[in-house]
Coordinates of C-alpha atoms and ligand atoms in Angstrom, one line a residue:
M1 CA -16.9 -40.3 -17.2
E2 CA -18.0 -36.6 -17.3
R3 CA -16.5 -34.4 -20.0
V4 CA -16.1 -30.6 -19.7
D5 CA -13.8 -28.0 -21.3
V6 CA -12.5 -26.8 -17.9
L7 CA -12.5 -28.2 -14.4
V8 CA -12.1 -25.5 -11.7
V9 CA -11.1 -26.6 -8.3
G10 CA -12.1 -24.2 -5.5
A11 CA -15.0 -21.8 -5.3
G12 CA -13.4 -18.8 -3.6
L13 CA -12.9 -15.5 -5.3
G14 CA -10.4 -17.0 -7.8
G15 CA -12.3 -20.1 -8.7
L16 CA -15.7 -18.4 -8.9
S17 CA -14.3 -15.6 -11.1
A18 CA -12.7 -18.1 -13.4
S19 CA -16.0 -20.1 -13.6
M20 CA -18.1 -17.1 -14.1
F21 CA -16.0 -15.6 -16.9
L22 CA -15.5 -19.0 -18.6
A23 CA -19.2 -19.7 -18.6
I24 CA -20.0 -16.2 -19.9
E25 CA -17.6 -17.0 -22.8
G26 CA -19.6 -20.1 -23.5
V27 CA -17.0 -22.6 -22.2
R28 CA -18.3 -25.8 -20.5
V29 CA -17.1 -25.5 -17.0
L30 CA -17.4 -27.7 -13.9
T31 CA -16.4 -26.2 -10.5
V32 CA -15.9 -28.3 -7.4
E33 CA -15.7 -26.9 -3.9
R34 CA -15.2 -29.1 -0.8
H35 CA -17.0 -26.7 1.5
P36 CA -20.8 -26.8 1.6
G37 CA -21.2 -23.2 0.5
T38 CA -19.5 -19.8 -0.1
A39 CA -17.3 -18.0 2.4
L40 CA -18.7 -17.0 5.8
H41 CA -15.8 -14.7 6.8
P42 CA -15.9 -11.3 5.1
R43 CA -12.1 -11.3 4.8
A44 CA -11.4 -9.8 1.4
S45 CA -13.4 -6.6 1.9
G46 CA -12.9 -4.1 -0.9
Q47 CA -12.8 -4.1 -4.7
T48 CA -10.3 -2.0 -6.6
P49 CA -11.6 -0.1 -9.6
R50 CA -9.8 -2.7 -11.7
T51 CA -11.8 -5.5 -10.1
M52 CA -15.0 -3.4 -10.6
E53 CA -14.1 -3.0 -14.3
L54 CA -14.0 -6.8 -14.6
Y55 CA -17.3 -7.1 -12.6
R56 CA -18.7 -4.6 -15.0
F57 CA -17.8 -6.8 -18.0
A58 CA -19.9 -9.5 -16.2
G59 CA -22.7 -7.1 -15.5
I60 CA -22.5 -7.5 -11.7
D61 CA -20.9 -4.2 -10.7
H62 CA -24.1 -2.6 -9.5
E63 CA -25.0 -5.6 -7.5
V64 CA -21.6 -5.7 -5.9
L65 CA -21.9 -2.0 -5.0
G66 CA -25.4 -2.6 -3.7
V67 CA -24.6 -5.4 -1.2
S68 CA -22.3 -3.2 0.9
K69 CA -24.6 -1.9 3.6
R70 CA -22.3 1.0 4.5
A71 CA -23.6 4.3 3.4
S72 CA -20.6 5.1 1.3
Q73 CA -17.6 3.5 -0.4
G74 CA -15.4 5.4 2.0
L75 CA -12.3 3.9 3.8
R76 CA -10.4 4.9 6.8
I77 CA -7.3 3.1 8.0
T78 CA -5.8 3.9 11.4
V79 CA -2.9 2.6 13.4
S80 CA -3.6 3.0 17.1
S81 CA -3.4 1.3 20.5
S82 CA -7.2 0.8 20.7
L83 CA -10.3 2.4 19.2
Q84 CA -10.2 5.2 21.8
G85 CA -6.5 5.1 22.6
P86 CA -3.6 7.1 21.1
V87 CA -3.6 7.2 17.3
F88 CA -0.1 6.5 16.0
H89 CA -1.0 7.5 12.4
R90 CA -3.8 7.5 9.9
I91 CA -2.8 5.7 6.7
V92 CA -6.0 6.5 4.8
E93 CA -8.3 9.2 5.9
D94 CA -10.7 9.0 3.0
L95 CA -10.9 7.0 -0.3
G96 CA -11.1 10.4 -2.0
E97 CA -7.4 10.4 -1.7
F98 CA -7.4 7.6 -4.2
D99 CA -9.8 9.2 -6.6
L100 CA -9.3 7.3 -9.9
S101 CA -12.3 8.6 -11.7
P102 CA -10.2 10.4 -14.3
A103 CA -8.7 6.9 -15.2
T104 CA -11.7 4.7 -15.1
A105 CA -15.5 4.6 -15.2
A106 CA -15.5 2.0 -12.4
P107 CA -15.6 3.1 -8.7
W108 CA -14.1 1.5 -5.7
G109 CA -16.2 -1.1 -4.0
M110 CA -16.2 -2.0 -0.3
A111 CA -18.2 -5.2 -0.2
G112 CA -16.9 -8.2 1.8
Q113 CA -16.1 -11.5 0.3
D114 CA -19.0 -13.2 2.1
V115 CA -21.5 -11.1 0.3
V116 CA -19.7 -11.0 -3.1
E117 CA -19.1 -14.7 -3.6
P118 CA -22.9 -15.4 -3.8
I119 CA -23.2 -12.8 -6.5
L120 CA -20.3 -14.5 -8.5
L121 CA -21.9 -17.9 -7.9
E122 CA -25.3 -16.8 -9.2
R123 CA -23.9 -15.1 -12.3
A124 CA -21.7 -18.1 -13.0
R125 CA -24.6 -20.5 -12.7
K126 CA -26.9 -18.2 -14.8
A127 CA -24.3 -18.3 -17.6
G128 CA -24.2 -22.1 -17.4
A129 CA -21.4 -23.0 -15.0
D130 CA -21.9 -26.3 -13.1
V131 CA -20.8 -25.4 -9.5
R132 CA -20.9 -28.2 -7.0
F133 CA -20.3 -27.8 -3.3
S134 CA -19.4 -30.5 -0.8
T135 CA -17.4 -31.9 -3.7
E136 CA -13.6 -32.3 -3.6
L137 CA -10.8 -33.1 -6.0
V138 CA -9.2 -36.3 -5.0
S139 CA -6.6 -36.8 -7.7
F140 CA -5.7 -35.7 -11.2
E141 CA -3.3 -36.5 -14.0
Q142 CA -2.6 -34.8 -17.2
D143 CA -1.5 -36.0 -20.7
D144 CA -1.0 -34.2 -24.0
D145 CA -4.7 -33.8 -24.7
G146 CA -6.2 -33.1 -21.3
V147 CA -6.6 -33.7 -17.6
T148 CA -8.4 -36.7 -16.0
A149 CA -9.5 -36.0 -12.4
V150 CA -11.4 -37.9 -9.7
V151 CA -13.8 -35.8 -7.6
R152 CA -15.7 -37.1 -4.6
S153 CA -19.1 -36.0 -3.3
G154 CA -21.0 -37.7 -0.5
G155 CA -18.6 -40.7 -0.6
E156 CA -19.1 -41.2 -4.4
E157 CA -16.3 -40.8 -6.8
T158 CA -16.7 -39.5 -10.4
T159 CA -14.1 -39.3 -13.1
V160 CA -14.0 -36.0 -15.0
R161 CA -12.1 -35.4 -18.2
A162 CA -11.3 -31.8 -19.0
S163 CA -9.1 -30.0 -21.6
Y164 CA -7.8 -27.7 -18.8
L165 CA -7.6 -27.6 -15.0
V166 CA -7.8 -24.3 -13.1
A167 CA -6.3 -24.8 -9.6
A168 CA -8.0 -22.2 -7.5
D169 CA -7.6 -24.3 -4.4
G170 CA -6.2 -21.7 -2.1
G171 CA -2.9 -20.9 -0.4
R172 CA -2.3 -24.5 0.6
S173 CA -2.9 -25.7 -2.9
R174 CA -2.6 -29.5 -3.1
I175 CA -2.6 -29.2 -6.8
R176 CA 0.5 -27.0 -6.8
E177 CA 2.1 -29.5 -4.4
A178 CA 1.2 -32.4 -6.7
L179 CA 2.7 -30.6 -9.6
G180 CA 5.9 -30.1 -7.6
V181 CA 5.9 -26.4 -8.1
P182 CA 8.0 -24.7 -5.3
T183 CA 7.2 -21.3 -3.8
T184 CA 9.6 -18.5 -3.0
G185 CA 9.3 -15.6 -0.6
P186 CA 9.6 -15.2 3.2
G187 CA 6.6 -17.6 3.9
A188 CA 4.8 -17.1 7.2
I189 CA 5.4 -13.7 8.7
A190 CA 2.7 -13.9 11.5
H191 CA -0.1 -16.1 12.8
S192 CA -3.4 -14.8 14.0
I193 CA -6.7 -15.8 15.4
G194 CA -9.6 -14.3 13.5
V195 CA -13.0 -13.6 15.2
V196 CA -16.3 -12.5 13.8
F197 CA -18.5 -11.1 16.5
D198 CA -21.8 -9.2 16.9
A199 CA -22.0 -6.3 19.4
D200 CA -23.2 -2.7 19.8
L201 CA -20.1 -0.6 19.4
G202 CA -22.1 2.6 19.1
D203 CA -20.0 5.2 17.4
H204 CA -16.7 3.7 18.3
L205 CA -16.3 2.8 14.6
E206 CA -17.6 4.9 11.8
R207 CA -20.8 3.3 10.5
D208 CA -20.8 4.7 7.1
V209 CA -17.4 3.8 5.8
T210 CA -15.0 0.8 6.1
D211 CA -13.2 1.7 9.3
L212 CA -10.1 -0.5 9.8
Y213 CA -7.9 -0.3 12.8
Y214 CA -4.5 -1.9 13.1
L215 CA -3.9 -2.2 16.9
Q216 CA -0.7 -2.2 18.8
N217 CA -0.7 -2.2 22.6
Q218 CA 0.8 -3.9 25.6
E219 CA -1.5 -6.9 25.4
F220 CA -1.6 -7.7 21.7
T221 CA -1.1 -6.7 18.1
G222 CA -4.1 -7.1 15.9
A223 CA -6.8 -5.5 13.8
L224 CA -10.5 -4.6 14.1
T225 CA -12.9 -3.5 11.4
N226 CA -16.6 -3.2 10.7
T227 CA -18.4 -5.4 8.0
D228 CA -21.3 -5.1 5.6
T229 CA -23.6 -6.4 8.3
P230 CA -24.5 -3.6 10.8
G231 CA -23.4 -4.6 14.3
R232 CA -21.0 -7.2 13.0
Y233 CA -17.2 -6.9 13.3
V234 CA -14.0 -8.7 12.5
F235 CA -11.3 -8.9 15.1
A236 CA -7.8 -10.5 14.7
V237 CA -5.2 -11.0 17.3
D238 CA -1.6 -12.2 16.8
L239 CA -0.7 -15.7 17.9
H240 CA 3.0 -16.5 18.6
P241 CA 3.8 -20.2 17.9
E242 CA 7.5 -19.4 18.5
R243 CA 6.6 -18.7 22.1
G244 CA 4.7 -21.9 22.3
E245 CA 1.3 -20.4 21.8
S246 CA -1.5 -22.3 20.0
R247 CA -5.1 -21.7 19.2
D248 CA -6.1 -23.4 22.5
D249 CA -4.5 -20.5 24.3
F250 CA -7.3 -18.3 23.0
P251 CA -10.5 -19.6 24.6
Q252 CA -13.7 -17.6 24.2
E253 CA -13.2 -15.7 27.6
R254 CA -9.7 -14.5 26.5
L255 CA -11.0 -13.4 23.1
V256 CA -13.8 -11.4 24.8
R257 CA -11.3 -9.8 27.1
L258 CA -9.1 -8.8 24.2
I259 CA -12.1 -7.4 22.3
R260 CA -12.9 -5.3 25.4
I261 CA -9.4 -3.9 25.4
A262 CA -9.5 -3.2 21.7
T263 CA -12.7 -1.3 21.9
D264 CA -12.1 0.3 25.3
L265 CA -15.5 -1.0 26.4
P266 CA -14.9 -3.1 29.6
G267 CA -18.5 -4.1 29.9
L268 CA -19.0 -5.1 26.3
Q269 CA -20.8 -8.5 25.7
P270 CA -19.7 -9.5 22.2
E271 CA -21.5 -12.5 20.7
I272 CA -18.8 -14.5 19.0
R273 CA -20.1 -16.1 15.7
W274 CA -16.9 -17.5 14.2
T275 CA -13.2 -18.1 15.1
G276 CA -10.4 -19.5 13.1
A277 CA -6.6 -19.6 13.0
W278 CA -4.9 -17.9 10.1
E279 CA -1.3 -17.6 8.8
M280 CA -0.2 -14.3 7.3
A281 CA 2.3 -15.2 4.6
A282 CA 4.1 -14.1 1.5
R283 CA 4.9 -16.7 -1.0
I284 CA 4.8 -16.9 -4.8
A285 CA 4.7 -20.1 -6.9
E286 CA 7.8 -20.4 -9.2
R287 CA 5.5 -21.3 -12.1
F288 CA 1.9 -20.3 -12.6
S289 CA 1.2 -23.2 -15.0
V290 CA 2.3 -26.7 -15.7
G291 CA 1.1 -28.1 -19.0
R292 CA -2.7 -27.8 -18.9
V293 CA -3.0 -26.8 -15.3
F294 CA -3.1 -23.1 -14.2
L295 CA -2.7 -21.8 -10.7
V296 CA -5.1 -19.0 -9.8
G297 CA -5.4 -16.7 -6.8
D298 CA -3.9 -17.8 -3.5
A299 CA -2.7 -21.1 -5.1
A300 CA -0.4 -19.0 -7.3
K301 CA 0.6 -16.4 -4.6
V302 CA -0.2 -15.6 -1.0
T303 CA 0.1 -12.0 0.0
P304 CA -0.2 -10.3 3.4
P305 CA -3.7 -8.7 3.5
T306 CA -2.1 -5.3 4.2
G307 CA -3.0 -3.6 0.9
G308 CA -6.2 -5.5 0.2
M309 CA -4.9 -7.1 -3.0
G310 CA -5.2 -10.9 -2.4
G311 CA -8.8 -11.2 -3.3
N312 CA -8.6 -8.5 -6.0
T313 CA -5.7 -10.3 -7.8
A314 CA -7.5 -13.6 -7.4
V315 CA -10.3 -12.1 -9.5
G316 CA -7.8 -10.7 -12.0
D317 CA -6.2 -14.1 -12.4
G318 CA -9.6 -15.7 -12.8
H319 CA -10.5 -13.3 -15.6
D320 CA -7.2 -13.5 -17.3
I321 CA -7.1 -17.3 -17.6
A322 CA -10.8 -17.4 -18.5
W323 CA -10.7 -15.2 -21.6
K324 CA -7.5 -16.9 -22.8
I325 CA -8.7 -20.5 -22.3
A326 CA -12.0 -19.5 -24.0
A327 CA -10.1 -18.1 -27.0
V328 CA -8.2 -21.4 -27.3
V329 CA -11.3 -23.6 -26.8
R330 CA -13.2 -21.6 -29.5
G331 CA -10.3 -21.9 -31.9
D332 CA -9.7 -18.1 -32.0
A333 CA -6.2 -18.6 -30.6
G334 CA -3.5 -21.1 -30.6
P335 CA -2.4 -22.8 -27.3
G336 CA 0.6 -20.4 -27.2
L337 CA -1.7 -17.7 -25.9
L338 CA -1.9 -19.6 -22.6
D339 CA 1.9 -18.9 -22.0
S340 CA 1.0 -15.3 -21.5
Y341 CA -1.0 -16.2 -18.3
E342 CA 2.2 -16.6 -16.2
A343 CA 4.1 -13.9 -18.2
E344 CA 1.4 -11.4 -17.3
R345 CA 0.2 -12.4 -13.9
K346 CA 3.3 -13.4 -12.1
P347 CA 5.0 -9.9 -12.2
I348 CA 1.7 -8.5 -10.8
A349 CA 1.8 -11.0 -8.0
E350 CA 5.4 -10.1 -7.3
M351 CA 4.6 -6.4 -7.1
V352 CA 1.6 -7.1 -4.9
V353 CA 3.4 -9.3 -2.5
G354 CA 6.4 -6.9 -2.2
T355 CA 4.2 -3.9 -1.7
S356 CA 2.0 -5.7 0.9
L357 CA 5.0 -6.8 2.8
H358 CA 6.2 -3.2 3.2
N359 CA 2.7 -2.2 4.2
A360 CA 2.8 -5.0 6.9
K361 CA 6.0 -3.6 8.3
E362 CA 4.6 -0.1 8.4
R363 CA 1.3 -1.0 9.9
M364 CA 1.9 -4.0 12.1
F365 CA 5.4 -5.4 12.4
P366 CA 8.1 -2.7 12.6
D367 CA 10.7 -5.4 13.2
L368 CA 9.9 -7.3 10.0
D369 CA 13.1 -8.0 8.1
L370 CA 12.5 -7.1 4.5
S371 CA 16.1 -7.5 3.2
G372 CA 15.8 -9.1 -0.2
A373 CA 12.1 -8.2 -0.6
P374 CA 11.2 -6.2 -3.7
E375 CA 10.8 -2.4 -3.2
P376 CA 7.2 -1.3 -2.8
V377 CA 5.5 0.3 -5.8
D378 CA 2.8 3.0 -5.9
Q379 CA -0.5 1.3 -5.1
V380 CA -2.5 3.5 -7.5
A381 CA -0.1 2.6 -10.4
L382 CA -0.3 -1.1 -9.4
T383 CA -4.1 -1.0 -9.4
L384 CA -4.7 0.7 -12.8
G385 CA -1.3 1.6 -14.2
F386 CA 0.2 -1.9 -14.5
R387 CA 1.6 -3.2 -17.7
Y388 CA 1.6 -6.7 -19.2
R389 CA 4.6 -7.9 -21.2
S390 CA 4.1 -11.2 -23.0
G391 CA 3.6 -12.7 -26.4
A392 CA 0.0 -11.4 -26.3
V393 CA 1.0 -7.7 -26.4
L394 CA 3.3 -6.1 -29.0
A395 CA 5.1 -3.6 -26.8
D396 CA 8.3 -1.9 -27.8
D397 CA 9.6 -0.4 -24.6
D398 CA 10.2 -1.7 -21.0
D399 CA 8.2 0.6 -18.7
R400 CA 6.3 -1.5 -16.1
L401 CA 4.0 1.1 -14.5
E402 CA 2.4 4.4 -15.4
N403 CA 0.3 7.0 -13.8
P404 CA -3.2 5.8 -14.9
V405 CA -4.6 9.3 -14.7
E406 CA -2.2 10.2 -17.6
P407 CA -2.6 7.1 -19.7
S408 CA -0.2 6.6 -22.6
G409 CA -2.2 4.2 -24.7
R410 CA 0.9 2.0 -25.2
P411 CA 0.5 -1.7 -25.7
G412 CA 0.4 -3.7 -22.4
F413 CA -1.3 -0.9 -20.5
R414 CA -5.1 -0.4 -19.9
A415 CA -6.8 1.3 -22.8
P416 CA -7.5 5.0 -22.1
H417 CA -10.8 5.9 -20.5
L418 CA -12.2 8.8 -22.6
P419 CA -15.6 10.3 -22.4
T420 CA -18.0 9.5 -25.2
A421 CA -21.5 10.8 -26.0
T422 CA -23.1 8.0 -23.9
G423 CA -20.4 7.3 -21.3
S424 CA -16.8 6.1 -21.7
T425 CA -14.6 4.3 -24.2
W426 CA -14.6 1.5 -21.6
D427 CA -18.3 0.9 -22.4
F428 CA -17.1 -0.7 -25.7
L429 CA -14.8 -3.1 -23.9
G430 CA -15.0 -6.5 -22.2
H431 CA -17.0 -8.4 -24.8
G432 CA -14.4 -9.5 -27.3
W433 CA -11.7 -7.5 -29.1
V434 CA -12.1 -3.9 -30.1
L435 CA -10.2 -2.0 -32.8
F436 CA -10.2 1.7 -32.2
G437 CA -9.3 3.2 -35.6
T438 CA -9.2 6.1 -37.9
A439 CA -10.8 6.3 -41.4
G440 CA -9.9 3.3 -43.5
W441 CA -9.9 0.6 -40.7
R442 CA -13.6 -0.3 -40.8
E443 CA -13.3 -2.6 -43.8
P444 CA -10.3 -4.5 -42.6
A445 CA -11.8 -5.0 -39.2
E446 CA -15.1 -6.3 -40.7
A447 CA -13.2 -8.6 -43.1
V448 CA -11.2 -10.1 -40.3
R449 CA -14.3 -10.6 -38.2
A450 CA -16.1 -12.3 -41.1
E451 CA -13.3 -14.6 -42.0
T452 CA -12.0 -15.6 -38.6
G453 CA -15.3 -15.5 -36.6
I454 CA -13.3 -13.6 -33.9
A455 CA -15.5 -11.2 -32.0
L456 CA -13.8 -8.0 -33.2
A457 CA -15.8 -4.8 -32.9
Y458 CA -14.8 -1.6 -34.6
R459 CA -14.9 1.9 -33.1
E460 CA -14.0 4.9 -35.2
R461 CA -12.5 8.1 -34.0
G462 CA -14.7 11.1 -34.7
T463 CA -17.8 8.8 -34.9
D464 CA -17.8 6.6 -31.8
F465 CA -15.4 8.6 -29.7
D466 CA -13.3 11.7 -29.7
D467 CA -9.6 11.9 -28.8
P468 CA -8.4 15.5 -29.3
G469 CA -5.2 14.8 -27.3
D470 CA -4.6 11.6 -29.3
V471 CA -4.3 9.6 -26.1
F472 CA -4.9 6.3 -28.0
G473 CA -2.0 7.3 -30.2
L474 CA -3.8 6.7 -33.5
G475 CA -2.0 9.6 -35.3
D476 CA -3.4 10.4 -38.7
G477 CA -4.1 6.9 -40.0
G478 CA -3.5 4.5 -37.2
A479 CA -5.4 2.1 -35.0
S480 CA -5.2 0.5 -31.5
L481 CA -6.2 -3.1 -30.9
V482 CA -7.7 -3.7 -27.4
R483 CA -8.0 -7.2 -25.9
P484 CA -11.1 -8.6 -24.1
D485 CA -9.5 -7.5 -20.8
G486 CA -9.2 -3.9 -21.8
I487 CA -5.5 -4.1 -22.3
V488 CA -4.0 -2.6 -25.5
A489 CA -2.4 -5.4 -27.6
W490 CA -1.0 -3.3 -30.4
R491 CA -1.2 0.2 -31.8
A492 CA 0.4 2.1 -34.6
G493 CA 0.1 5.8 -35.7
E494 CA 0.4 5.2 -39.4
V495 CA 0.1 1.9 -41.3
A496 CA 0.6 1.4 -45.1
D497 CA -1.5 -1.8 -45.3
P498 CA -4.2 -1.9 -42.7
A499 CA -5.7 -5.2 -43.7
G500 CA -2.4 -7.1 -43.9
T501 CA -1.2 -5.5 -40.7
L502 CA -4.4 -6.4 -38.8
W503 CA -4.1 -10.0 -39.9
D504 CA -0.5 -10.2 -38.9
V505 CA -1.1 -8.5 -35.5
L506 CA -3.9 -10.8 -34.6
A507 CA -2.0 -13.9 -35.7
R508 CA 0.9 -12.8 -33.4
V509 CA -1.0 -11.8 -30.3
L510 CA -3.3 -14.8 -30.5
S511 CA -0.5 -17.3 -31.4
R512 CA -2.6 -18.5 -34.3
Ligands
FAD1 C1 -8.0 -12.0 7.4 C2 -7.9 -11.8 5.9 C3 -8.1 -10.5 5.4 C4 -8.0 -10.3 4.0 N1 -8.3 -9.1 3.5 C5 -8.2 -8.9 2.1 C6 -8.6 -7.6 1.6 O1 -9.0 -6.7 2.3 N2 -8.6 -7.5 0.2 C7 -8.2 -8.6 -0.6 O2 -8.2 -8.4 -1.9 N3 -7.9 -9.8 -0.1 C8 -7.9 -10.0 1.3 N4 -7.6 -11.2 1.8 C9 -7.1 -12.3 0.9 C10 -8.3 -13.0 0.2 O3 -9.2 -13.5 1.1 C11 -7.7 -14.2 -0.6 O4 -6.6 -13.7 -1.3 C12 -8.7 -14.7 -1.5 O5 -9.8 -15.3 -0.7 C13 -8.1 -15.8 -2.4 O6 -9.1 -16.4 -3.1 P1 -8.9 -17.9 -3.7 O7 -10.1 -18.2 -4.4 O8 -7.6 -17.9 -4.4 O9 -8.6 -18.8 -2.5 P2 -9.6 -19.3 -1.3 O10 -10.6 -18.2 -1.0 O11 -8.8 -19.8 -0.2 O12 -10.4 -20.5 -2.0 C14 -9.9 -21.7 -2.2 C15 -11.0 -22.7 -2.1 O13 -10.5 -24.0 -2.6 C16 -11.2 -25.0 -1.9 N5 -10.4 -26.3 -2.0 C17 -9.2 -26.5 -1.6 N6 -8.8 -27.8 -1.9 C18 -9.9 -28.3 -2.6 C19 -10.1 -29.6 -3.1 N7 -9.2 -30.6 -3.1 N8 -11.3 -29.8 -3.7 C20 -12.3 -28.9 -3.7 N9 -12.1 -27.6 -3.2 C21 -10.9 -27.4 -2.6 C22 -11.2 -24.5 -0.5 O14 -12.2 -25.1 0.3 C23 -11.5 -23.0 -0.7 O15 -12.8 -22.6 -0.6 C24 -7.7 -11.4 3.1 C25 -7.4 -12.7 3.7 C26 -7.6 -12.9 5.0 C27 -7.4 -14.3 5.6

């Protein structure tokens, strides 16, 4: 029997992120993926600045920016009948509209999933993760102390004993099914055939930016976009099972004809490299964890791709569960910390799915019935102005979102990004806990670190950073405790007993 701290099932964006961040934290992690390698389809193109902040923690942000072969990180989203046909409206003209540089040191990324996954894989392996392809989870059971799983590779079965199981096994998660966790939400809202093809489209799509077209015409509803590989494109066309259509109704000749209509190039000879059927769906697991098993990424929620949040939130889930499991495995935190995973990530999933559904109606399916669906929220606020509420933050009011360009420094929100002599306050984050304090907090912080062994760094106002507007909310004698994910756990403007308070706060947010 093999023994590890964590078994991760699935090596998509969710599973690879969890593996990478766990390994970086020194956790023994085994990841199994039934496919022979990483994704071939560039489906989740685009990294939000939040995802780039997390990639920065892992030291792979520059590499991710570098693999996008487009000349800029620009984005244009158009709804039209075809590439040259009437434009119904432009949803995004330029990513400059979403300039979040006042809120974060991390830029937008535009790289596709096919080129990002190998970077995550390499970093995870470098940090010590054991990632095995062509290996699938066959069965698992859990008890009070851990999870026992059977994995199969090349016809050979191995038993693995782990303290925790991370289920990153995608939208059709067998693990979620085996746990008996139901999902809610409208379910499938459309079916489509995806095609990756090579062709010379000349200047029909902008080369230097991500140029995404949602297409609505007499023949089909679909989408077309460029990729990180010059001359390679992704085309999707809707399939209608309710009209008796199946994948077999889309042979190569028909797909070529539809691509010619989409591009207005009747003589085009596209070379089709990949096709696959895909269900656009919206569903959320009722629970994100059962005992020692945690659902991550599409296993926890499936969102329509309209909004580009599925892959990004898979990475967010992976990071969240990784730092928390690492804290428990190391003994920094009690197992109660793990309850905050669902408490924090499920509301994000709900906002992402609700907002993406409204985007889908606006961009592709005007007849989509959204009665009962949550109202959309501002995508910029959702990206960087989200708030966590759980036992791992000591918040005292109920706001759920804020404008990240005007951060409040309140617990549950991302820590403020303020310029420092060498860069940003965010340069201090992502490698353990950080106490941003005023005079009198250095000693308590050092004492706690020495006695608990918890990686707690101390940064003093006036020495390490300036905060003339008191955005951190430290007042005259206060402090702000920031978690390894850059989220403020607690703050106070004035404290009578810094040492006692810090002990108490850490005990509470870490369920010690
Ligand atoms: C057409 C399309 C466009 C999209 N566009 C965007 C976008 O622009 N931005 C964005 O953020 N997201 C986008 N998404 C969504 C994004 O691709 C997914 O949300 C993301 O890939 C989810 O990652 P995951 O790791 O949770 O799941 P997956 O990538 O589905 O990975 C799950 C993995 O688990 C493996 N697995 C399953 N069962 C087992 C088993 N028993 N044993 C071993 N391995 C197993 C599977 O083989 C698979 O590799 C898009 C999706 C599609 C389809």
